[in-house]
Coordinates of C-alpha atoms in Angstrom, one line a residue:
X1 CA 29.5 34.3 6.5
X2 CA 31.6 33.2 4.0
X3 CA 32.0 29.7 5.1
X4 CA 28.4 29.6 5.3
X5 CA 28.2 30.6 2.0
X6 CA 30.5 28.1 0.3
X7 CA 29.1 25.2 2.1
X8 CA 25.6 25.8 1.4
X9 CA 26.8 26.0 -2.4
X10 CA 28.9 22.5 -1.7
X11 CA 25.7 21.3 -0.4
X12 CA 23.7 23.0 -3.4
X13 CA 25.9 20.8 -5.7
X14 CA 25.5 17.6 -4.2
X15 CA 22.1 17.1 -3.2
X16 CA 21.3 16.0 -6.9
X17 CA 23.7 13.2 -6.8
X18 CA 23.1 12.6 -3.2
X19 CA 19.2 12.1 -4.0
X20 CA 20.4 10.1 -7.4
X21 CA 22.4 8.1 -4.8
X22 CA 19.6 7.5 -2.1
X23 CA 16.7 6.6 -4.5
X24 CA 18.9 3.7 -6.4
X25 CA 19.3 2.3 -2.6
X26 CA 15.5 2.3 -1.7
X27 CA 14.4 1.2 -5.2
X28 CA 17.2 -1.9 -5.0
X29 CA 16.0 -2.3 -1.3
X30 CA 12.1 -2.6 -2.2
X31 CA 13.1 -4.4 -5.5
X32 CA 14.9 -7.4 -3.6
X33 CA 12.3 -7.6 -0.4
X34 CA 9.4 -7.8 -3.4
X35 CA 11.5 -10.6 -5.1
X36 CA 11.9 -12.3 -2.0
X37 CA 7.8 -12.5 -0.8
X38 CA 7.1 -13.1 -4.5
X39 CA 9.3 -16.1 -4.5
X40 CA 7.8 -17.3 -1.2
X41 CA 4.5 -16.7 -1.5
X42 CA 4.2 -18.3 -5.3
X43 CA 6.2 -21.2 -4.3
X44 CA 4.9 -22.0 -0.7
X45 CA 4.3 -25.6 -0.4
X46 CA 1.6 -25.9 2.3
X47 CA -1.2 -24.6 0.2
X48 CA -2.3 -26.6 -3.3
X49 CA -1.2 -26.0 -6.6
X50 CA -4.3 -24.2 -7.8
X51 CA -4.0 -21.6 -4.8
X52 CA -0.7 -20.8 -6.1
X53 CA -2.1 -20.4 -9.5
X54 CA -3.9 -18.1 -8.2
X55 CA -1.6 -16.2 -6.6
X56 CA 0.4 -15.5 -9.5
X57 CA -2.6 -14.6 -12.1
X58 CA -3.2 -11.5 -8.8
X59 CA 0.2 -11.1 -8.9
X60 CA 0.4 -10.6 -12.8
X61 CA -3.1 -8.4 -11.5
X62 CA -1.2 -6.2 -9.1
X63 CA 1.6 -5.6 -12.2
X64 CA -0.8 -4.3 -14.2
X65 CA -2.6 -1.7 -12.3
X66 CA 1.0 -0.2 -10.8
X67 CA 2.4 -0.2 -14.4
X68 CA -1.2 1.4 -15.1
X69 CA -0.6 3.7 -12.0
X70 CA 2.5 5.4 -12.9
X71 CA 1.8 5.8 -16.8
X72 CA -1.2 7.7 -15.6
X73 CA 1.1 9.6 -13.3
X74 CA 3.9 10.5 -15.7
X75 CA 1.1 11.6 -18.1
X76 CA -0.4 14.3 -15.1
X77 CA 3.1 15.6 -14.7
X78 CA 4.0 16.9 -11.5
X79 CA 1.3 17.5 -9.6
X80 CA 0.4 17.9 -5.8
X81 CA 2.7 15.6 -4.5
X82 CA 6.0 16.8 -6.1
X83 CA 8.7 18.0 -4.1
X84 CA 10.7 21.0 -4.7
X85 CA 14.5 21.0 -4.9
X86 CA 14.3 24.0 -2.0
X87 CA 11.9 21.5 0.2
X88 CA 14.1 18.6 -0.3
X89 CA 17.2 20.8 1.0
X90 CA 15.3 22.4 3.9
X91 CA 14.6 18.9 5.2
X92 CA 18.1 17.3 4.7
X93 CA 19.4 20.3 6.8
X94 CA 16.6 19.7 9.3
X95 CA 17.7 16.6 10.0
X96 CA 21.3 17.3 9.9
X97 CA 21.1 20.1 12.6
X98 CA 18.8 17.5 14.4
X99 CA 21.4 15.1 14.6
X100 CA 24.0 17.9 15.8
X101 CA 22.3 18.4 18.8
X102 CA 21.8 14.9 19.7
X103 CA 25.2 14.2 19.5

């Protein structure tokens, strides 16, 4: 029982930086994968000039409305879809007891 107790508060103390940890890695993954399709899809060759002009003014579009997007949403505050520490640590352990068994 005691065992149980420290590491649930070794796992209480982590999950911050753990979730600090995992959202740099999916905002540096979606960051690159955007920078890569943006790169090919403003400088693909088989379509004219003007197309591609095109491209980037909806790209400078698409910019707009998610920089739009999440002002709006920092100025509601958390709101339905926010995610409690408590939920977060239910699932983490879900999926580590998960991948217990299947071992």
């Amino acid at each position: 029982a005691e065992q149980s107790k420290a590491m649930e508060a070794a796992f209480d103390s982590a999950l911050p930086t753990w979730m600090k940890t995992a959202w740099y890695w999916v905002v540096r993954d979606i960051d690159t994968t955007v920078k890569n399709v943006s790169r090919k899809f403003l400088q693909d060759k088989s379509v004219p000039w003007q197309i591609r002009i095109r491209r980037a003014h909806a790209f400078e579009r698409l910019g707009q409305i998610f920089s739009e997007e999440a002002k709006a949403a920092a100025a509601a505050g958390p709101g339905e879809q926010s995610v409690t520490p408590e939920e977060v640590k239910a699932k983490i352990q879900e999926a580590l007891m998960g991948s217990m068994r299947e071992s």
